[in-house]
Tab-separated table of C-alpha atoms and ligand atoms in Angstrom:
chain	number	residue	atom	x	y	z
G	145	MET	CA	-8.721	26.469	10.909
G	146	THR	CA	-7.242	25.091	7.293
G	147	ALA	CA	-5.441	21.945	7.248
G	148	ARG	CA	-2.163	21.373	5.850
G	149	ILE	CA	-2.369	19.276	2.998
G	150	ILE	CA	-0.080	16.403	3.140
G	151	ASP	CA	1.721	16.265	-0.491
G	152	GLY	CA	1.941	12.679	-1.209
G	153	LYS	CA	3.368	13.568	-4.901
G	154	THR	CA	6.127	15.030	-3.725
G	155	ILE	CA	6.789	12.983	-0.564
G	156	SER	CA	6.552	10.175	-2.802
G	157	ALA	CA	8.986	11.572	-5.513
G	158	ASP	CA	11.618	12.193	-2.582
G	159	LEU	CA	11.313	8.582	-1.583
G	160	ARG	CA	11.760	7.139	-5.273
G	161	GLY	CA	14.746	9.589	-5.795
G	162	LYS	CA	16.172	7.829	-2.391
G	163	VAL	CA	15.470	4.357	-3.581
G	164	THR	CA	16.629	5.020	-7.362
G	165	ASP	CA	19.997	6.457	-5.559
G	166	ALA	CA	20.347	3.172	-3.568
G	167	VAL	CA	19.807	1.071	-6.601
G	168	HIS	CA	22.531	2.850	-8.473
G	169	ARG	CA	24.962	2.168	-5.768
G	170	LEU	CA	23.724	-1.409	-5.300
G	171	ARG	CA	24.521	-1.865	-9.338
G	172	ARG	CA	27.939	0.192	-9.111
G	173	ASP	CA	29.389	-1.083	-5.957
G	174	ARG	CA	28.083	-5.006	-6.432
G	175	GLY	CA	26.737	-5.501	-9.712
G	176	ILE	CA	23.131	-6.128	-8.591
G	177	VAL	CA	20.371	-5.184	-10.204
G	178	PRO	CA	16.812	-5.629	-8.048
G	179	GLY	CA	14.172	-7.060	-10.610
G	180	LEU	CA	10.322	-7.180	-9.793
G	181	ALA	CA	7.925	-9.324	-11.783
G	182	VAL	CA	4.435	-8.269	-11.679
G	183	VAL	CA	1.896	-11.137	-12.725
G	184	LEU	CA	-1.192	-9.837	-14.305
G	185	VAL	CA	-4.291	-12.424	-14.906
G	186	GLY	CA	-6.876	-11.276	-17.242
G	187	GLU	CA	-8.061	-8.039	-18.985
G	188	ASN	CA	-9.548	-5.806	-15.472
G	189	PRO	CA	-8.982	-2.570	-17.389
G	190	ALA	CA	-7.842	-0.954	-13.865
G	191	SER	CA	-5.324	-3.679	-13.176
G	192	GLU	CA	-3.717	-3.023	-16.525
G	193	VAL	CA	-3.162	0.645	-15.559
G	194	TYR	CA	-2.008	-0.302	-12.239
G	195	VAL	CA	0.495	-2.901	-13.783
G	196	ARG	CA	1.764	-0.616	-16.018
G	197	ASN	CA	2.053	2.437	-13.668
G	198	LYS	CA	4.023	-0.168	-11.331
G	199	SER	CA	6.376	-1.515	-14.327
G	200	LYS	CA	7.088	2.324	-15.253
G	201	ALA	CA	8.191	3.490	-11.732
G	202	VAL	CA	10.290	0.182	-11.260
G	203	THR	CA	12.503	0.884	-14.626
G	204	GLU	CA	12.321	4.639	-13.708
G	205	ALA	CA	14.285	3.610	-10.434
G	206	GLY	CA	16.871	1.311	-12.366
G	207	MET	CA	15.689	-2.082	-11.274
G	208	GLN	CA	14.374	-4.750	-13.721
G	209	ALA	CA	10.892	-4.730	-14.959
G	210	PHE	CA	9.371	-8.668	-15.634
G	211	ASP	CA	6.133	-8.467	-17.085
G	212	ARG	CA	4.149	-11.363	-17.161
G	213	LYS	CA	0.441	-11.467	-18.478
G	214	LEU	CA	-1.640	-14.491	-18.728
G	215	PRO	CA	-5.156	-14.802	-20.177
G	216	ALA	CA	-8.634	-14.841	-18.188
G	217	THR	CA	-8.693	-18.471	-18.550
G	218	THR	CA	-5.348	-19.412	-17.086
G	219	SER	CA	-5.957	-22.382	-14.511
G	220	GLU	CA	-4.673	-21.981	-10.730
G	221	THR	CA	-1.989	-25.004	-11.698
G	222	GLU	CA	-0.824	-22.779	-14.251
G	223	LEU	CA	-0.386	-19.649	-12.402
G	224	MET	CA	1.309	-21.968	-9.761
G	225	SER	CA	4.057	-22.954	-11.965
G	226	LEU	CA	4.668	-19.457	-13.247
G	227	ILE	CA	5.387	-18.510	-9.397
G	228	ALA	CA	7.324	-21.714	-8.946
G	229	ALA	CA	9.304	-20.148	-11.878
G	230	LEU	CA	9.590	-16.839	-10.733
G	231	ASN	CA	10.719	-18.423	-6.841
G	232	SER	CA	13.844	-19.974	-8.445
G	233	ASP	CA	14.566	-17.074	-10.643
G	234	GLU	CA	17.615	-15.030	-9.510
G	235	GLN	CA	17.329	-11.929	-10.942
G	236	VAL	CA	13.560	-11.958	-9.747
G	237	ASN	CA	13.984	-10.664	-6.421
G	238	GLY	CA	10.428	-9.304	-5.914
G	239	ILE	CA	7.037	-11.291	-6.883
G	240	LEU	CA	3.566	-9.125	-7.340
G	241	VAL	CA	0.364	-10.947	-8.453
G	242	GLN	CA	-2.108	-8.181	-9.262
G	243	LEU	CA	-5.555	-8.905	-7.576
G	244	PRO	CA	-8.229	-9.998	-8.145
G	245	LEU	CA	-7.725	-13.052	-9.729
G	246	PRO	CA	-10.171	-14.811	-11.813
G	247	LYS	CA	-12.709	-16.755	-10.121
G	248	GLN	CA	-11.433	-20.290	-10.879
G	249	ILE	CA	-8.037	-19.459	-9.195
G	250	ASP	CA	-7.853	-18.972	-5.256
G	251	ALA	CA	-5.756	-16.005	-4.380
G	252	ARG	CA	-5.014	-17.356	-1.227
G	253	LYS	CA	-2.966	-20.248	-2.477
G	254	ILE	CA	-1.212	-18.448	-5.092
G	255	ILE	CA	0.061	-15.790	-2.224
G	256	ALA	CA	1.218	-18.692	0.002
G	257	ALA	CA	3.144	-20.301	-2.557
G	258	ILE	CA	5.406	-17.084	-3.442
G	259	ASP	CA	8.729	-17.323	-1.596
G	260	PRO	CA	8.431	-15.270	1.486
G	261	ALA	CA	11.341	-13.510	0.791
G	262	LYS	CA	10.268	-11.977	-2.659
G	263	ASP	CA	6.879	-11.152	-0.957
G	264	VAL	CA	6.988	-7.522	-1.901
G	265	ASP	CA	2.981	-7.229	-1.213
G	266	GLY	CA	4.008	-8.654	2.142
G	267	PHE	CA	0.770	-10.573	1.773
G	268	HIS	CA	2.534	-14.371	2.712
G	269	PRO	CA	1.085	-15.516	6.026
G	270	TYR	CA	4.993	-15.499	7.178
G	271	ASN	CA	5.419	-11.968	6.614
G	272	VAL	CA	1.970	-11.300	8.288
G	273	GLY	CA	2.899	-13.060	11.230
G	274	ARG	CA	6.047	-11.733	11.467
G	275	LEU	CA	4.828	-8.139	11.128
G	276	ALA	CA	2.438	-9.247	14.272
G	277	SER	CA	5.210	-10.842	16.170
G	278	GLY	CA	7.273	-7.741	15.832
G	279	PHE	CA	9.841	-9.270	13.621
G	280	PRO	CA	11.438	-7.679	10.819
G	281	ALA	CA	8.985	-8.160	7.737
G	282	LEU	CA	8.106	-6.916	4.229
G	283	VAL	CA	5.094	-5.337	5.074
G	284	PRO	CA	2.269	-3.874	2.567
G	285	CYS	CA	2.944	-1.183	0.657
G	286	THR	CA	-0.067	1.137	1.121
G	287	PRO	CA	-0.244	0.946	4.923
G	288	MET	CA	3.829	1.368	5.026
G	289	GLY	CA	3.099	4.516	2.802
G	290	CYS	CA	0.502	5.629	5.146
G	291	VAL	CA	2.673	5.534	8.037
G	292	ARG	CA	5.342	7.443	6.491
G	293	LEU	CA	2.849	10.465	5.780
G	294	ALA	CA	1.713	10.814	9.111
G	295	LYS	CA	5.162	11.100	10.503
G	296	ILE	CA	5.938	13.596	8.045
G	297	VAL	CA	3.286	15.920	10.370
G	298	ARG	CA	4.433	14.122	13.485
G	299	PRO	CA	7.406	12.361	13.636
G	300	SER	CA	6.584	10.293	16.471
G	301	LEU	CA	3.342	8.496	16.691
G	302	ALA	CA	3.932	7.211	19.970
G	303	GLY	CA	0.965	7.680	22.244
G	304	LEU	CA	-1.530	8.945	19.551
G	305	GLU	CA	-4.990	7.657	19.866
G	306	ALA	CA	-5.041	5.776	16.264
G	307	VAL	CA	-8.203	5.066	14.606
G	308	VAL	CA	-8.192	2.908	11.245
G	309	ILE	CA	-11.550	2.231	9.796
G	310	GLY	CA	-11.559	-0.945	7.701
G	311	ARG	CA	-9.949	-4.607	8.637
G	312	SER	CA	-9.012	-5.978	5.037
G	313	ASN	CA	-5.661	-7.688	5.014
G	314	ILE	CA	-4.408	-5.354	2.561
G	315	VAL	CA	-4.816	-2.468	4.061
G	316	GLY	CA	-6.451	-2.094	7.699
G	317	LYS	CA	-5.132	-5.366	9.455
G	318	PRO	CA	-1.254	-4.263	8.582
G	319	MET	CA	-2.079	-0.468	9.113
G	320	ALA	CA	-3.027	-1.673	12.618
G	321	GLN	CA	-0.068	-3.470	13.318
G	322	LEU	CA	2.190	-0.831	11.893
G	323	LEU	CA	0.716	2.041	14.006
G	324	LEU	CA	0.931	-0.197	16.822
G	325	ALA	CA	4.558	-0.870	16.230
G	326	GLU	CA	5.090	2.979	16.307
G	327	ASN	CA	3.608	2.910	19.865
G	328	ALA	CA	0.028	4.655	19.080
G	329	THR	CA	-3.245	2.972	20.999
G	330	VAL	CA	-4.944	1.653	17.897
G	331	THR	CA	-8.460	0.946	17.516
G	332	ILE	CA	-9.853	-1.022	14.657
G	333	ALA	CA	-13.222	0.223	13.253
G	334	HIS	CA	-15.105	-1.617	10.485
G	335	SER	CA	-18.627	-1.751	9.206
G	336	LYS	CA	-20.423	-3.617	12.412
G	337	THR	CA	-18.962	-0.749	14.469
G	338	VAL	CA	-21.371	1.521	16.446
G	339	ASP	CA	-21.091	4.565	16.151
G	340	LEU	CA	-18.535	5.413	13.995
G	341	ALA	CA	-18.703	9.114	14.188
G	342	SER	CA	-18.173	9.152	18.201
G	343	VAL	CA	-14.829	6.377	17.644
G	344	CYS	CA	-13.410	8.630	14.615
G	345	ARG	CA	-13.791	11.811	17.439
G	346	ARG	CA	-11.215	10.494	19.691
G	347	ALA	CA	-8.420	9.843	16.874
G	348	ASP	CA	-5.441	11.996	16.908
G	349	LEU	CA	-4.328	10.027	14.125
G	350	LEU	CA	-7.304	8.638	11.662
G	351	VAL	CA	-6.698	6.588	8.600
G	352	ALA	CA	-9.858	5.763	6.621
G	353	ALA	CA	-9.632	2.416	4.313
G	354	ILE	CA	-13.216	1.759	3.708
G	355	GLY	CA	-13.888	2.047	0.091
G	356	ARG	CA	-17.477	4.445	0.902
G	357	PRO	CA	-17.241	7.663	-0.955
G	358	GLU	CA	-16.867	10.658	1.350
G	359	LEU	CA	-18.323	8.736	4.254
G	360	ILE	CA	-16.559	10.342	6.988
G	361	ARG	CA	-18.019	13.695	7.634
G	362	GLY	CA	-16.194	17.274	8.913
G	363	ASP	CA	-17.811	16.486	12.316
G	364	TRP	CA	-16.326	13.374	12.671
G	365	ILE	CA	-12.834	14.620	12.901
G	366	LYS	CA	-11.418	15.978	16.241
G	367	PRO	CA	-10.065	19.405	16.032
G	368	ASP	CA	-6.165	19.257	14.584
G	369	ALA	CA	-6.272	15.321	13.791
G	370	THR	CA	-4.091	14.210	11.398
G	371	VAL	CA	-6.136	12.611	8.548
G	372	ILE	CA	-4.952	9.954	6.159
G	373	ASP	CA	-7.425	8.842	3.487
G	374	VAL	CA	-6.731	5.765	1.904
G	375	GLY	CA	-9.786	5.439	0.009
G	376	ILE	CA	-10.271	5.207	-4.138
G	377	ASN	CA	-13.874	5.851	-5.349
G	378	ARG	CA	-15.010	6.771	-8.355
G	379	VAL	CA	-18.139	9.071	-8.838
G	380	PRO	CA	-20.250	10.685	-10.980
G	381	GLY	CA	-18.839	14.325	-12.057
G	382	GLU	CA	-19.594	17.310	-14.381
G	383	GLY	CA	-20.551	16.931	-17.601
G	384	GLY	CA	-20.978	12.725	-17.593
G	385	LYS	CA	-17.472	12.432	-16.851
G	386	SER	CA	-16.340	10.366	-13.449
G	387	ARG	CA	-14.087	11.712	-10.363
G	388	ILE	CA	-12.287	10.242	-7.878
G	389	VAL	CA	-13.009	10.915	-4.375
G	390	GLY	CA	-11.636	9.450	-1.007
G	391	ASP	CA	-13.636	7.817	1.916
G	392	VAL	CA	-13.165	11.216	3.876
G	393	ASN	CA	-15.211	14.513	2.714
G	394	PHE	CA	-12.217	16.508	1.988
G	395	VAL	CA	-13.771	20.024	2.181
G	396	GLU	CA	-15.439	19.451	5.351
G	397	ALA	CA	-12.515	17.722	6.902
G	398	SER	CA	-9.843	20.125	6.028
G	399	LYS	CA	-11.977	22.825	7.920
G	400	ILE	CA	-11.092	20.836	10.698
G	401	ALA	CA	-7.902	18.466	10.641
G	402	GLY	CA	-4.312	19.753	11.513
G	403	ALA	CA	-3.554	17.617	8.334
G	404	ILE	CA	-4.902	15.780	5.831
G	405	THR	CA	-4.099	13.788	2.446
G	406	PRO	CA	-5.901	14.471	-0.606
G	407	VAL	CA	-7.465	12.304	-3.173
G	408	PRO	CA	-6.147	11.865	-5.428
G	409	GLY	CA	-2.405	12.695	-4.781
G	410	GLY	CA	-2.100	11.195	-1.132
G	411	VAL	CA	-1.956	7.788	-0.257
G	412	GLY	CA	-1.779	6.662	-4.216
G	413	PRO	CA	1.468	7.677	-5.021
G	414	MET	CA	3.034	6.560	-1.963
G	415	THR	CA	1.930	2.788	-2.426
G	416	ILE	CA	4.161	3.013	-5.678
G	417	ALA	CA	7.202	4.122	-3.908
G	418	CYS	CA	6.926	2.002	-0.942
G	419	LEU	CA	6.637	-1.198	-3.702
G	420	LEU	CA	10.140	0.237	-5.225
G	421	LEU	CA	11.584	0.392	-1.416
G	422	ASN	CA	10.252	-3.353	-0.883
G	423	THR	CA	12.129	-4.521	-3.884
G	424	LEU	CA	15.071	-3.064	-2.957
G	425	ARG	CA	14.785	-4.362	0.741
G	426	ALA	CA	13.804	-7.900	-0.882
G	427	ALA	CA	16.873	-7.477	-3.107
G	428	CYS	CA	19.228	-6.837	-0.243
G	429	GLY	CA	17.699	-9.422	2.171
G	430	GLN	CA	18.328	-12.348	-1.026
G	431	LYS	CA	22.024	-11.212	-1.253
G	432	GLY	CA	22.835	-10.956	2.393
G	433	LEU	CA	23.177	-7.498	2.658
G	434	PRO	CA	21.890	-4.935	5.404
G	435	ALA	CA	18.330	-3.228	4.960
G	436	PRO	CA	18.984	-0.116	3.082
G	437	ASN	CA	18.497	2.929	5.123
G	438	VAL	CA	15.623	4.715	2.938
P	252	NAP	P1	-12.177	-3.856	1.368
P	252	NAP	O1	-11.499	-4.943	1.484
P	252	NAP	O2	-13.499	-3.305	0.758
P	252	NAP	O3	-12.445	-3.551	3.170
P	252	NAP	C1	-13.100	-2.619	3.436
P	252	NAP	C2	-13.262	-2.345	4.763
P	252	NAP	O4	-14.205	-1.385	5.382
P	252	NAP	C3	-13.982	-3.284	5.328
P	252	NAP	O5	-13.269	-4.028	6.607
P	252	NAP	C4	-15.461	-3.079	5.921
P	252	NAP	O6	-15.739	-3.659	6.975
P	252	NAP	C5	-15.291	-1.515	5.990
P	252	NAP	N1	-16.220	-1.130	5.852
P	252	NAP	C6	-17.132	-1.144	4.824
P	252	NAP	N2	-18.075	0.053	5.091
P	252	NAP	C7	-18.191	0.117	6.233
P	252	NAP	C8	-18.825	1.596	6.755
P	252	NAP	N3	-19.624	2.067	6.327
P	252	NAP	N4	-18.623	1.557	8.014
P	252	NAP	C9	-17.375	1.269	8.857
P	252	NAP	N5	-16.367	0.342	7.779
P	252	NAP	C10	-17.041	-0.127	6.747
P	252	NAP	O7	-11.231	-2.731	1.115
P	252	NAP	P2	-9.532	-2.333	1.231
P	252	NAP	O8	-8.573	-3.175	-0.030
P	252	NAP	O9	-9.234	-2.327	2.427
P	252	NAP	O10	-9.483	-0.903	0.316
P	252	NAP	C11	-10.314	0.297	0.990
P	252	NAP	C12	-10.512	1.260	-0.024
P	252	NAP	O11	-8.901	1.660	-0.240
P	252	NAP	C13	-10.960	1.262	-1.480
P	252	NAP	O12	-11.513	2.491	-1.471
P	252	NAP	C14	-9.588	1.061	-1.984
P	252	NAP	O13	-9.801	1.427	-3.645
P	252	NAP	C15	-8.619	1.818	-1.315
P	252	NAP	N6	-7.080	1.316	-1.670
P	252	NAP	C16	-6.276	2.139	-2.072
P	252	NAP	C17	-4.829	1.907	-2.281
P	252	NAP	C18	-4.143	2.959	-2.450
P	252	NAP	O14	-2.940	3.217	-3.141
P	252	NAP	N7	-4.625	4.210	-2.408
P	252	NAP	C19	-4.308	0.478	-1.870
P	252	NAP	C20	-5.344	-0.061	-1.521
P	252	NAP	C21	-6.766	0.279	-1.345
P	252	NAP	P3	-15.904	-5.599	7.186
P	252	NAP	O15	-14.884	-5.804	7.396
P	252	NAP	O16	-17.026	-5.268	8.398
P	252	NAP	O17	-16.618	-5.809	5.878
């Protein structure tokens, strides 16, 4: 059997198109142009690429991008002042602080200083608590994208055995919360899990958010399962170049799974599309408008 490939590029392009249409309607009917501020501290090359891609996507969706680039020597107090200014700037509906931050800055303090209504990453404890309590919230973009990808294969996730590998605040934990909200039966596995292979074999829906290249082997997958691979791992490739692989051994897994996301071209593009959706939602929320039906 060969698994269906869940094409994140096409699915995210569709979502971005819908967000763009909704943004145009918002501008035309109400004169509102959602704005996202992306804050980058320091010169991490990977972060610079992410920030560039995010700002480009924001502009392409008809929204305003406010890039704020600060030197690596920025103090916590200076970054706090910038967050305070962005919190009170009416043109800014979403604030995203690119992680990781330099050592002298406590990322938790910065995240907690962002206005929860503008917290388009969904990392603020207020939004984390609301998600866990089953209230509407801004939720982290990567797991939100994963749920949308899984639902392409199975529109209802109710009753599925879902296994999430990874318990980070950015992916694993919110992923588990979102799947619980979809009425899946959720197991969270991590580095201390005993016999990970057996745990994975139970999964109708397997989400790997580990950061270990191709850790998940084909014979860990339940036949016909849906596999969502969040991992982005750079490994040595041919001719001295590097290539990107996921946390799942794609060649092996695609012979057993019913459907699988490729890396690259799966979860990655969905994350950016969901960031655009969160910015639109944040703008509507701040203007007292209903959440857009996207
Ligand atoms: P993270 O904070 O490093 O968390 C990794 C998780 O994996 C931890 O919970 C860890 O367990 C668990 N883990 C590590 N080794 C394990 C093992 N051998 N067996 C079982 N569990 C293991 O990473 P993250 O930020 O969640 O990111 C995970 C991956 O997703 C990375 O490759 C990252 O680049 C990628 N990512 C992709 C996107 C995207 O848009 N596609 C977005 C975010 C992240 P412990 O808690 O016990 O240490």
